[in-house]
Coordinates of C-alpha atoms in Angstrom, one line a residue:
Chain A
X1 CA 13.3 4.5 2.8
X2 CA 12.0 2.3 5.7
X3 CA 12.6 2.9 9.4
X4 CA 11.3 0.6 12.3
X5 CA 11.7 0.9 16.0
X6 CA 11.0 -0.9 18.6
X7 CA 7.3 -1.4 17.1
X8 CA 4.5 -2.6 19.3
X9 CA 0.6 -3.3 18.4
X10 CA -2.2 -5.2 20.5
X11 CA -6.0 -6.6 19.4
X12 CA -6.6 -5.8 23.2
X13 CA -4.7 -8.5 24.8
X14 CA -3.5 -9.9 22.3
X15 CA 0.2 -8.7 21.4
X16 CA 0.5 -9.0 17.7
X17 CA 3.9 -7.3 17.0
X18 CA 6.5 -7.0 20.6
X19 CA 9.4 -4.9 20.1
X20 CA 10.3 -5.1 16.7
X21 CA 13.1 -2.6 14.8
X22 CA 14.7 -3.2 10.9
X23 CA 15.3 -1.0 8.6
X24 CA 15.1 -1.3 4.9
X25 CA 17.3 0.8 2.3
X26 CA 15.9 2.6 -1.0
X27 CA 15.7 -0.3 -3.6
X28 CA 15.9 -3.4 -1.5
X29 CA 13.4 -6.4 -1.8
X30 CA 12.9 -7.8 1.0
X31 CA 10.6 -11.1 1.9
X32 CA 8.7 -11.0 5.1
X33 CA 8.4 -14.7 6.6
X34 CA 6.9 -15.6 9.4
X35 CA 3.7 -18.5 10.1
X36 CA 0.0 -17.6 10.3
X37 CA -0.2 -15.0 13.4
X38 CA 3.3 -13.7 13.4
X39 CA 2.3 -10.3 13.2
X40 CA 3.3 -10.2 9.7
X41 CA 0.2 -8.5 8.3
X42 CA -0.2 -6.1 11.2
X43 CA 3.3 -4.8 10.5
X44 CA 2.1 -4.6 7.1
X45 CA -0.6 -2.4 8.1
X46 CA 1.4 0.0 10.1
X47 CA 3.5 0.5 7.4
X48 CA 1.2 1.5 4.9
X49 CA -0.7 3.9 7.3
X50 CA -3.6 1.7 7.8
X51 CA -3.0 1.1 11.5
X52 CA -2.0 3.0 14.3
X53 CA 1.0 1.3 16.8
X54 CA 0.6 1.5 20.5
X55 CA 4.6 1.9 20.8
X56 CA 7.7 2.9 18.7
X57 CA 8.9 5.0 15.4
X58 CA 7.8 4.2 12.3
X59 CA 8.8 6.3 9.2
X60 CA 8.2 5.3 5.8
X61 CA 9.7 7.6 2.5
X62 CA 11.3 10.2 4.8
X63 CA 7.4 10.5 6.8
X64 CA 6.5 9.2 10.0
X65 CA 4.1 7.6 10.9
X66 CA 1.1 8.2 12.1
X67 CA 1.8 11.9 12.8
X68 CA 2.7 12.4 8.6
X69 CA -0.2 10.0 7.4
X70 CA -1.4 11.2 4.4
X71 CA 2.0 12.0 3.2
X72 CA 2.7 8.2 3.8
X73 CA 0.1 6.6 2.6
X74 CA 1.1 8.5 -0.7
X75 CA 4.3 7.4 -1.2
X76 CA 3.6 3.5 -0.6
X77 CA 1.9 1.1 -2.2
X78 CA 0.1 -1.7 -1.0
X79 CA -1.7 -4.5 -1.9
X80 CA -3.9 -6.3 1.1
X81 CA -3.7 -9.9 1.7
X82 CA -6.3 -11.7 -0.6
X83 CA -6.8 -8.2 -2.6
X84 CA -9.5 -6.6 -1.5
X85 CA -11.5 -4.5 -4.5
X86 CA -14.8 -3.3 -5.3
X87 CA -15.7 -6.2 -7.7
X88 CA -18.6 -4.9 -8.9
X89 CA -16.6 -1.7 -10.6
X90 CA -14.9 -2.3 -13.9
X91 CA -11.7 -2.0 -13.8
X92 CA -10.4 0.7 -15.9
X93 CA -13.4 2.7 -12.9
X94 CA -12.2 1.5 -10.2
X95 CA -8.5 2.7 -11.0
X96 CA -9.8 6.1 -12.0
X97 CA -11.9 6.4 -8.7
X98 CA -8.1 4.9 -7.3
X99 CA -6.8 7.4 -9.2
X100 CA -8.8 10.3 -8.1
X101 CA -8.9 9.1 -4.2
X102 CA -5.6 8.8 -4.1
X103 CA -5.1 12.8 -5.1
X104 CA -4.2 12.8 -8.9
X105 CA -5.0 15.3 -10.6
X106 CA -6.4 15.5 -13.9
X107 CA -3.0 15.0 -16.1
X108 CA -1.0 13.1 -13.9
X109 CA -4.3 11.0 -13.4
X110 CA -3.9 9.9 -17.6
X111 CA -0.4 9.5 -17.2
X112 CA -0.4 7.3 -14.2
X113 CA -3.7 4.9 -15.3
X114 CA -1.6 4.2 -18.5
X115 CA 1.7 3.3 -16.3
X116 CA -0.4 1.5 -13.9
X117 CA -2.0 -0.5 -16.8
X118 CA 1.0 -1.6 -18.7
X119 CA 3.0 -2.4 -15.6
X120 CA 0.5 -4.6 -14.3
X121 CA -0.3 -5.7 -17.9
X122 CA -4.1 -5.5 -17.8
X123 CA -4.8 -3.3 -21.1
X124 CA -7.0 -5.9 -22.7
X125 CA -9.0 -6.1 -19.6
X126 CA -9.7 -2.5 -18.5
X127 CA -13.8 -2.7 -19.5
X128 CA -14.7 -6.1 -17.8
X129 CA -16.2 -6.0 -14.2
X130 CA -13.4 -6.9 -11.6
X131 CA -15.4 -10.0 -10.3
X132 CA -15.5 -11.6 -13.8
X133 CA -11.5 -11.6 -14.0
X134 CA -10.1 -14.6 -13.0
X135 CA -8.2 -14.3 -9.3
X136 CA -4.7 -13.7 -11.0
X137 CA -6.2 -10.6 -13.0
X138 CA -7.6 -9.5 -9.8
X139 CA -4.0 -9.4 -8.5
X140 CA -3.2 -7.6 -10.8
X141 CA -5.9 -4.7 -10.7
X142 CA -4.7 -4.9 -7.3
X143 CA -1.3 -4.4 -8.0
X144 CA -2.1 -1.7 -10.6
X145 CA -4.4 0.7 -7.7
X146 CA -1.0 0.2 -5.5
X147 CA 1.1 1.4 -8.6
X148 CA -1.0 4.6 -9.5
X149 CA 0.9 7.4 -7.7
X150 CA 4.2 5.8 -8.4
X151 CA 5.3 5.1 -5.0
X152 CA 8.7 4.8 -3.7
X153 CA 7.7 1.9 -1.7
X154 CA 5.5 -1.2 -2.5
X155 CA 3.8 -3.9 0.4
X156 CA 2.7 -6.9 -1.2
X157 CA 1.0 -8.8 1.8
X158 CA 0.9 -12.6 0.1
X159 CA 0.4 -11.4 -3.5
X160 CA 0.7 -15.0 -5.4
X161 CA -1.3 -16.9 -2.8
X162 CA -4.1 -19.1 -4.4
X163 CA -3.0 -18.6 -8.0
X164 CA -2.2 -21.4 -10.9
X165 CA 1.3 -21.6 -11.1
X166 CA 1.3 -19.9 -14.5
X167 CA -0.4 -16.7 -12.5
X168 CA 2.6 -16.9 -10.0
X169 CA 5.2 -16.6 -12.5
X170 CA 3.7 -13.9 -13.9
X171 CA 3.3 -12.2 -11.1
X172 CA 6.5 -13.1 -9.4
X173 CA 7.8 -11.4 -12.7
X174 CA 5.7 -8.3 -12.1
X175 CA 7.6 -8.2 -8.9
X176 CA 11.1 -8.7 -10.1
X177 CA 10.7 -6.0 -12.3
X178 CA 9.4 -3.7 -9.7
X179 CA 12.2 -4.6 -7.6
X180 CA 14.3 -3.0 -10.0
X181 CA 13.0 0.8 -9.0
X182 CA 11.2 0.5 -5.8
X183 CA 11.8 -0.6 -2.3
X184 CA 9.3 -3.9 -1.5
X185 CA 8.5 -5.6 1.3
X186 CA 7.2 -8.8 0.3
X187 CA 5.2 -11.3 2.6
X188 CA 4.3 -14.8 1.6
X189 CA 4.3 -18.6 2.7
X190 CA 5.9 -20.1 -0.2
X191 CA 9.5 -19.7 0.5
X192 CA 10.7 -20.6 -2.8
X193 CA 9.3 -16.7 -3.8
X194 CA 11.3 -15.7 -1.5
X195 CA 14.8 -17.2 -2.5
X196 CA 13.8 -16.3 -5.9
X197 CA 13.0 -12.7 -5.3
X198 CA 14.3 -11.6 -2.3
X199 CA 18.1 -10.7 -1.6
X200 CA 17.4 -10.2 2.1
X201 CA 14.1 -11.6 4.3
X202 CA 12.9 -10.5 7.9
X203 CA 11.7 -13.4 9.9
X204 CA 8.7 -12.9 12.4
X205 CA 7.5 -15.6 15.3
X206 CA 5.3 -14.7 18.1
X207 CA 5.1 -11.1 17.1
X208 CA 9.0 -10.2 17.5
X209 CA 11.7 -10.4 14.7
X210 CA 14.1 -13.3 14.9
X211 CA 16.0 -13.5 11.7
X212 CA 17.0 -11.0 9.6
X213 CA 19.3 -11.3 6.4
X214 CA 20.4 -12.7 3.4
X215 CA 19.0 -16.2 3.4
X216 CA 22.0 -17.9 2.6
X217 CA 23.9 -15.7 5.5
X218 CA 21.3 -17.3 7.6
X219 CA 21.1 -20.4 6.2
X220 CA 25.1 -21.0 6.7
X221 CA 24.7 -19.9 10.4
X222 CA 22.5 -23.2 10.7
X223 CA 24.2 -27.0 11.1
X224 CA 24.7 -28.4 7.7
X225 CA 26.1 -31.5 6.3
X226 CA 28.6 -33.6 4.2
X227 CA 27.1 -36.3 2.1
X228 CA 29.5 -38.9 1.8
X229 CA 29.6 -41.9 -1.1
X230 CA 31.9 -44.8 -1.6
X231 CA 32.0 -47.4 -4.3
X232 CA 31.7 -50.3 -2.3
X233 CA 31.1 -50.7 1.3
X234 CA 32.8 -49.5 4.2
X235 CA 33.4 -52.7 6.5
X236 CA 35.6 -51.8 9.4
X237 CA 36.6 -48.2 7.8
X238 CA 32.9 -46.8 8.8
X239 CA 34.0 -46.8 12.7
X240 CA 36.3 -44.4 12.2
X241 CA 33.6 -41.7 10.3
X242 CA 32.1 -41.4 14.0
X243 CA 35.4 -40.8 15.3
X244 CA 36.1 -37.4 13.0
X245 CA 36.4 -34.1 14.7
X246 CA 33.9 -31.9 13.9
X247 CA 31.2 -34.9 13.5
X248 CA 28.6 -34.7 15.8
X249 CA 25.9 -36.7 13.8
X250 CA 26.8 -39.5 11.6
X251 CA 24.1 -41.6 9.7
X252 CA 24.1 -44.6 7.2
X253 CA 22.2 -43.4 3.7
X254 CA 20.7 -46.2 1.8
X255 CA 22.1 -46.2 -1.9
X256 CA 21.3 -48.6 -4.6
X257 CA 25.5 -49.7 -4.7
X258 CA 28.6 -49.3 -2.5
X259 CA 27.7 -46.8 0.6
X260 CA 26.6 -43.3 1.7
X261 CA 27.1 -41.3 4.6
X262 CA 25.8 -37.9 5.9
X263 CA 28.1 -36.5 8.9
X264 CA 26.4 -33.4 10.4
X265 CA 28.6 -30.5 11.3
X266 CA 29.8 -27.0 11.7
X267 CA 32.7 -27.0 10.2
X268 CA 31.8 -28.8 6.7
X269 CA 35.5 -27.7 5.1
X270 CA 37.7 -28.6 7.9
X271 CA 35.6 -31.5 8.1
X272 CA 35.9 -31.9 4.1
X273 CA 39.4 -31.9 4.3
X274 CA 39.5 -34.3 7.8
X275 CA 37.3 -36.6 5.3
X276 CA 39.5 -37.2 2.2
X277 CA 42.3 -37.2 4.7
X278 CA 40.4 -40.6 6.4
X279 CA 39.6 -41.4 2.6
X280 CA 42.9 -41.8 1.6
X281 CA 44.5 -43.4 4.8
X282 CA 42.2 -46.3 4.4
X283 CA 42.3 -46.6 0.8
X284 CA 38.3 -46.0 0.5
X285 CA 37.2 -45.8 -3.3
X286 CA 35.6 -42.1 -3.1
X287 CA 32.2 -41.5 -5.4
X288 CA 31.2 -38.1 -4.6
X289 CA 31.5 -35.7 -1.6
X290 CA 28.9 -33.2 -1.0
X291 CA 28.1 -30.3 1.1
X292 CA 24.1 -29.8 2.0
X293 CA 23.8 -26.4 3.2
X294 CA 20.3 -26.0 5.0
X295 CA 17.3 -25.4 2.6
X296 CA 15.4 -21.7 3.5
X297 CA 12.3 -23.8 4.9
X298 CA 14.9 -25.7 7.5
X299 CA 16.1 -22.0 8.5
X300 CA 12.4 -20.8 8.8
X301 CA 11.2 -23.6 10.4
X302 CA 14.9 -23.4 13.0
X303 CA 13.4 -19.4 13.7
X304 CA 9.9 -20.4 14.2
X305 CA 9.6 -23.3 16.3
X306 CA 9.0 -25.6 14.0
X307 CA 11.7 -28.6 13.2
X308 CA 15.2 -28.0 14.2
X309 CA 16.5 -27.2 10.5
X310 CA 18.9 -29.9 11.0
X311 CA 18.8 -32.5 8.3
X312 CA 17.7 -36.0 7.8
X313 CA 17.3 -38.2 4.7
X314 CA 14.2 -36.8 3.4
X315 CA 14.6 -32.9 3.9
X316 CA 18.1 -33.8 2.4
X317 CA 16.2 -34.8 -0.6
X318 CA 15.7 -38.6 0.4
X319 CA 18.5 -41.8 -0.5
X320 CA 20.5 -41.2 -3.0
Chain B
X1 CA -5.8 17.9 -6.0
X2 CA -8.2 19.4 -3.5
X3 CA -10.6 17.7 -0.8
X4 CA -13.3 18.4 -2.6
X5 CA -12.3 16.3 -5.6
X6 CA -11.2 13.8 -3.5
X7 CA -14.8 14.0 -1.4
X8 CA -16.4 13.9 -4.9
X9 CA -14.4 11.2 -6.0
X10 CA -15.7 9.0 -2.9
X11 CA -19.5 10.3 -3.3
X12 CA -19.5 9.4 -7.2
X13 CA -18.1 5.8 -6.5
X14 CA -20.9 5.8 -3.9
X15 CA -23.7 6.4 -6.4
X16 CA -22.4 3.6 -9.0
X17 CA -22.4 1.4 -6.5
X18 CA -26.0 2.5 -5.4
X19 CA -27.2 2.4 -9.2
X20 CA -25.3 -1.4 -10.0
X21 CA -27.5 -2.3 -6.5
X22 CA -30.6 -3.4 -7.3
X23 CA -31.7 -3.1 -3.5
X24 CA -31.6 0.7 -3.7
X25 CA -34.2 1.0 -7.0
X26 CA -36.1 -1.7 -4.9
X27 CA -36.1 0.6 -1.8
X28 CA -37.0 3.7 -4.4
X29 CA -39.5 2.1 -6.3
X30 CA -41.1 0.8 -2.7
X31 CA -40.9 4.4 -1.5
X32 CA -42.8 6.4 -4.8
X33 CA -45.6 3.6 -5.0
X34 CA -46.2 4.1 -1.2
X35 CA -45.9 7.4 -0.9
X36 CA -48.5 8.0 -3.7
X37 CA -50.7 5.6 -2.0
X38 CA -51.0 7.5 1.0
X39 CA -51.0 10.5 -0.5
X40 CA -54.1 10.4 -2.7
X41 CA -55.8 7.5 -0.6
X42 CA -55.3 7.0 2.9
X43 CA -53.8 10.5 4.1
X44 CA -51.9 11.1 7.3
X45 CA -54.7 9.2 10.7
X46 CA -51.5 9.2 13.2
X47 CA -50.9 11.7 16.0
X48 CA -52.3 14.7 16.5
X49 CA -51.8 15.9 12.8
X50 CA -54.5 13.8 11.0
X51 CA -55.4 14.6 7.0
X52 CA -57.3 13.1 5.1
X53 CA -56.6 11.4 1.9
X54 CA -56.5 13.8 -1.3
X55 CA -59.6 12.5 -3.4
X56 CA -61.6 12.8 0.1
X57 CA -60.1 15.9 1.6
X58 CA -60.2 17.7 -1.8
X59 CA -57.7 20.2 -0.8
X60 CA -54.7 21.6 -2.6
X61 CA -52.2 20.9 -0.2
X62 CA -49.0 18.9 0.2
X63 CA -49.3 18.1 3.8
X64 CA -50.5 14.5 3.4
X65 CA -47.0 13.8 1.9
X66 CA -45.0 16.2 4.1
X67 CA -46.1 14.1 7.4
X68 CA -45.1 10.5 6.1
X69 CA -41.7 11.6 4.4
X70 CA -40.0 11.4 8.1
X71 CA -41.4 7.3 8.7
X72 CA -41.0 6.2 5.3
X73 CA -37.5 8.3 5.2
X74 CA -36.6 5.8 8.3
X75 CA -37.0 3.1 6.2
X76 CA -35.9 4.7 2.9
X77 CA -32.6 6.3 4.6
X78 CA -31.2 2.9 5.8
X79 CA -31.6 1.1 3.0
X80 CA -28.8 4.0 1.2
X81 CA -27.0 3.6 4.0
X82 CA -26.8 0.2 5.3
X83 CA -24.2 -0.4 2.8
X84 CA -21.8 2.2 3.3
X85 CA -19.5 1.3 5.6
X86 CA -20.9 -2.2 6.7
X87 CA -19.8 -3.9 3.1
X88 CA -16.7 -1.9 2.8
X89 CA -15.8 -4.2 6.1
X90 CA -17.5 -7.1 5.0
X91 CA -15.6 -6.9 1.6
X92 CA -12.2 -5.6 3.1
X93 CA -11.9 -2.3 1.3
X94 CA -12.3 -0.4 4.1
X95 CA -8.4 -1.3 4.8
X96 CA -7.6 -1.1 0.8
X97 CA -9.5 2.9 0.8
X98 CA -7.7 3.8 4.6
X99 CA -4.2 3.1 2.9
X100 CA -5.1 5.4 0.3
X101 CA -3.7 8.9 0.7
X102 CA -7.4 10.3 1.8
X103 CA -8.4 11.6 5.0
X104 CA -10.8 9.2 6.7
X105 CA -13.2 12.7 7.2
X106 CA -13.1 13.0 3.5
X107 CA -14.3 9.6 2.7
X108 CA -17.1 10.4 5.4
X109 CA -18.2 13.4 4.0
X110 CA -18.6 11.6 0.4
X111 CA -20.7 9.4 1.5
X112 CA -22.7 11.1 3.4
X113 CA -23.3 13.5 0.1
X114 CA -24.1 10.5 -2.2
X115 CA -26.4 9.0 0.1
X116 CA -28.1 12.4 1.0
X117 CA -28.3 12.8 -3.1
X118 CA -30.1 9.8 -3.7
X119 CA -32.6 10.1 -1.3
X120 CA -33.2 13.4 -2.0
X121 CA -33.6 12.0 -5.7
X122 CA -36.1 9.4 -4.6
X123 CA -38.1 11.9 -2.6
X124 CA -38.5 14.5 -5.6
X125 CA -39.5 11.5 -8.0
X126 CA -41.7 9.9 -5.6
X127 CA -42.8 13.3 -4.5
X128 CA -43.2 14.5 -8.2
X129 CA -46.3 13.3 -9.5
X130 CA -48.5 13.6 -6.0
X131 CA -47.3 17.8 -6.8
X132 CA -48.4 17.6 -10.1
X133 CA -51.9 16.5 -9.6
X134 CA -52.3 18.5 -6.9
X135 CA -50.6 22.0 -8.9
X136 CA -53.4 21.3 -11.8
X137 CA -56.7 20.8 -9.4
X138 CA -56.3 24.0 -7.4
X139 CA -53.9 26.5 -6.3
X140 CA -50.8 25.1 -4.8
X141 CA -48.8 27.1 -2.6
X142 CA -45.3 26.9 -4.0
X143 CA -43.9 29.0 -0.8
X144 CA -44.9 26.5 1.3
X145 CA -44.2 23.4 -1.0
X146 CA -40.5 25.4 -1.5
X147 CA -40.6 25.5 2.4
X148 CA -41.9 22.0 2.9
X149 CA -38.8 20.9 0.4
X150 CA -36.1 22.2 1.9
X151 CA -36.6 21.3 5.5
X152 CA -37.3 17.5 3.7
X153 CA -34.5 17.9 2.4
X154 CA -32.8 18.8 6.2
X155 CA -35.0 15.9 7.3
X156 CA -33.4 13.7 4.7
X157 CA -29.7 14.6 5.4
X158 CA -30.4 14.2 9.3
X159 CA -31.5 10.3 8.3
X160 CA -28.6 9.6 6.2
X161 CA -26.1 11.0 8.8
X162 CA -28.0 9.0 11.5
X163 CA -27.6 6.0 8.7
X164 CA -24.2 6.2 8.6
X165 CA -23.2 5.8 11.9
X166 CA -24.8 2.4 12.2
X167 CA -23.3 1.1 9.3
X168 CA -20.3 2.3 10.4
X169 CA -20.7 0.5 13.6
X170 CA -22.3 -3.0 12.0
X171 CA -20.7 -5.9 9.7
X172 CA -23.1 -6.7 8.0
X173 CA -25.9 -4.5 5.5
X174 CA -29.0 -6.1 7.0
X175 CA -28.1 -5.2 10.9
X176 CA -27.1 -1.9 9.5
X177 CA -30.3 -1.4 7.6
X178 CA -32.8 -2.8 10.7
X179 CA -30.9 -1.0 13.0
X180 CA -30.9 2.4 11.6
X181 CA -35.0 1.8 10.5
X182 CA -35.5 1.0 14.4
X183 CA -33.2 4.4 15.2
X184 CA -34.9 6.2 12.7
X185 CA -38.6 5.2 13.6
X186 CA -38.3 5.7 17.0
X187 CA -36.5 9.2 17.1
X188 CA -39.9 10.2 14.4
X189 CA -42.7 7.9 17.1
X190 CA -41.2 10.7 19.9
X191 CA -43.1 13.2 18.4
X192 CA -46.3 10.7 19.0
X193 CA -45.8 10.6 22.7
X194 CA -45.3 14.7 23.3
X195 CA -49.2 14.7 24.6
X196 CA -49.0 12.0 27.1
X197 CA -46.0 13.0 29.2
X198 CA -45.4 15.6 31.7
X199 CA -44.9 19.3 30.2
X200 CA -41.3 20.0 31.2
X201 CA -40.5 16.2 29.5
X202 CA -42.6 16.9 26.7
X203 CA -40.5 20.4 26.2
X204 CA -37.4 17.7 25.6
X205 CA -39.0 15.5 23.6
X206 CA -39.7 18.0 21.1
X207 CA -36.6 19.4 21.0
X208 CA -35.2 16.3 20.1
X209 CA -37.6 15.1 17.8
X210 CA -36.7 15.1 13.7
X211 CA -40.3 15.3 12.9
X212 CA -41.0 18.2 15.0
X213 CA -38.5 20.3 13.1
X214 CA -40.0 19.3 10.2
X215 CA -43.6 19.2 10.7
X216 CA -44.5 22.4 12.5
X217 CA -42.4 24.9 10.7
X218 CA -40.9 24.2 7.6
X219 CA -43.8 21.6 5.8
X220 CA -46.4 24.2 6.7
X221 CA -44.6 27.0 5.2
X222 CA -42.4 28.3 8.2
X223 CA -38.9 28.2 8.0
X224 CA -37.6 28.3 11.4
X225 CA -33.6 29.4 11.8
X226 CA -33.7 27.0 15.2
X227 CA -34.7 24.0 12.7
X228 CA -31.8 24.4 10.2
X229 CA -29.6 24.8 13.8
X230 CA -31.3 21.5 14.7
X231 CA -30.5 20.0 11.7
X232 CA -26.6 21.3 11.7
X233 CA -26.2 19.6 14.8
X234 CA -27.4 16.3 14.3
X235 CA -25.9 16.1 11.1
X236 CA -22.7 17.7 12.4
X237 CA -22.9 15.0 15.1
X238 CA -23.1 12.3 13.5
X239 CA -20.9 12.8 11.1
X240 CA -18.4 13.7 13.9
X241 CA -19.0 10.3 15.7
X242 CA -18.6 8.7 12.1
X243 CA -15.3 10.1 11.7
X244 CA -14.4 9.0 15.3
X245 CA -15.7 5.3 14.3
X246 CA -13.2 5.1 11.7
X247 CA -10.4 6.6 13.4
X248 CA -11.0 3.8 16.0
X249 CA -10.6 1.6 13.4
X250 CA -6.6 2.7 13.0
X251 CA -6.4 1.6 16.4
X252 CA -7.3 -1.5 16.2

């Protein structure tokens, strides 16, 4: 549905996107992550036909960009960052204008408006001026205009940015509903949103694609840890954990009763077996043995030049 | 849906936005009031074409009114076009609009037609009192009046097209207004310098002066095809530049 091959785009001497390639199939909901200035919005603007790439091939819903711009734009619904709208217009007049400008004829326009208004739950707000709506409802108006022509592809640039928690929940529900029938590319800084909505993520950093996969697969590829808790202090057995094969960093975790360790490892299953063997051998009383997989935040940080994605007490939830 | 319908959708939105904007009403009102004062009392005391006001001259003619249209349009047209692109860019709606399946030229044409219609509506409303008074006082030459109205429409189209180009280049409405007004006033004033420049240069000045193509022909009841070509070329060139500027934005 979306095919991007070696896309590059510069603004003057600044290379916003460099040699980015990915494909998104029909019906996928894909999270688009990256720090500010990573090239997400630029890539999205190219996919929507607003910007023309300097190099590379872009195909959206079977139409090549920029050669078949109007055709591609007819099949993409786009919600730009910060939702620019004609704020002095009434909601119904704005949507009617958008439908006409998108080329919908009289009969299909009526049906499209009804469908978009219902999907965005705007029925009671049609006679309101857009600048009198809350940010959440302005976001809904933005989504409604994106849905008007019943597009195959939805490109949503930070759709929940700046919304209050209730509005965030409602917009996410709407996106989840839309994801059942459409291909959705969703840019956001809220990683929990991606975990909740997207079975696949693309991570951009410095204009390059640095990760592409399911959040759990990307997390599994990173260093994880085992958390082990005992009823009493370990005494002389503590040193044996440092010597375990596969544990490259063993740290004490402060707990109220007994003792606890965190063992960093690339092989959590193998290390767990060795920990259990050691527990039996030394006659220790084990309370808890838990695998701590990296969070999406840690995966994101590791790929985008933030923290290294390994665990420490705070990141993994603090003292037990 | 046809291209005409898309152009019409853009034009209707622009008209709606102008009607909602106080600045358009203020500009149109100021134009109408200024035109009455100049026509009835001040006359036209600038350059080679000098006419007394209606009460002083007592001639049943709209010459004074037509003579004032070029400098007044130089201010009124930018008032209508200043937000056409500058406001879209400031508000970010240009990005939204250009990701819809509407061609850039359709947007450009829709904006042009809306501003032109607004200018012509303001001009008709402003000229109507003077026209009715003259017609009631003496034998108004309706042929000259019609020719002048047609010439004014062409002049207005040229002013609007130039104003849109400036708006497309500006980020702020105020900047768009000031630059376009300055540019159009400059183009109008070219005709004032015709007699102080050498002969050959004067001919070139005459050729590029919008007011010469209006006041020396259509405003006097002589509708010259060359004037139609002049304004047609001016509008086409300005709209082409406007379209290229919008397309250039897609290139970043």
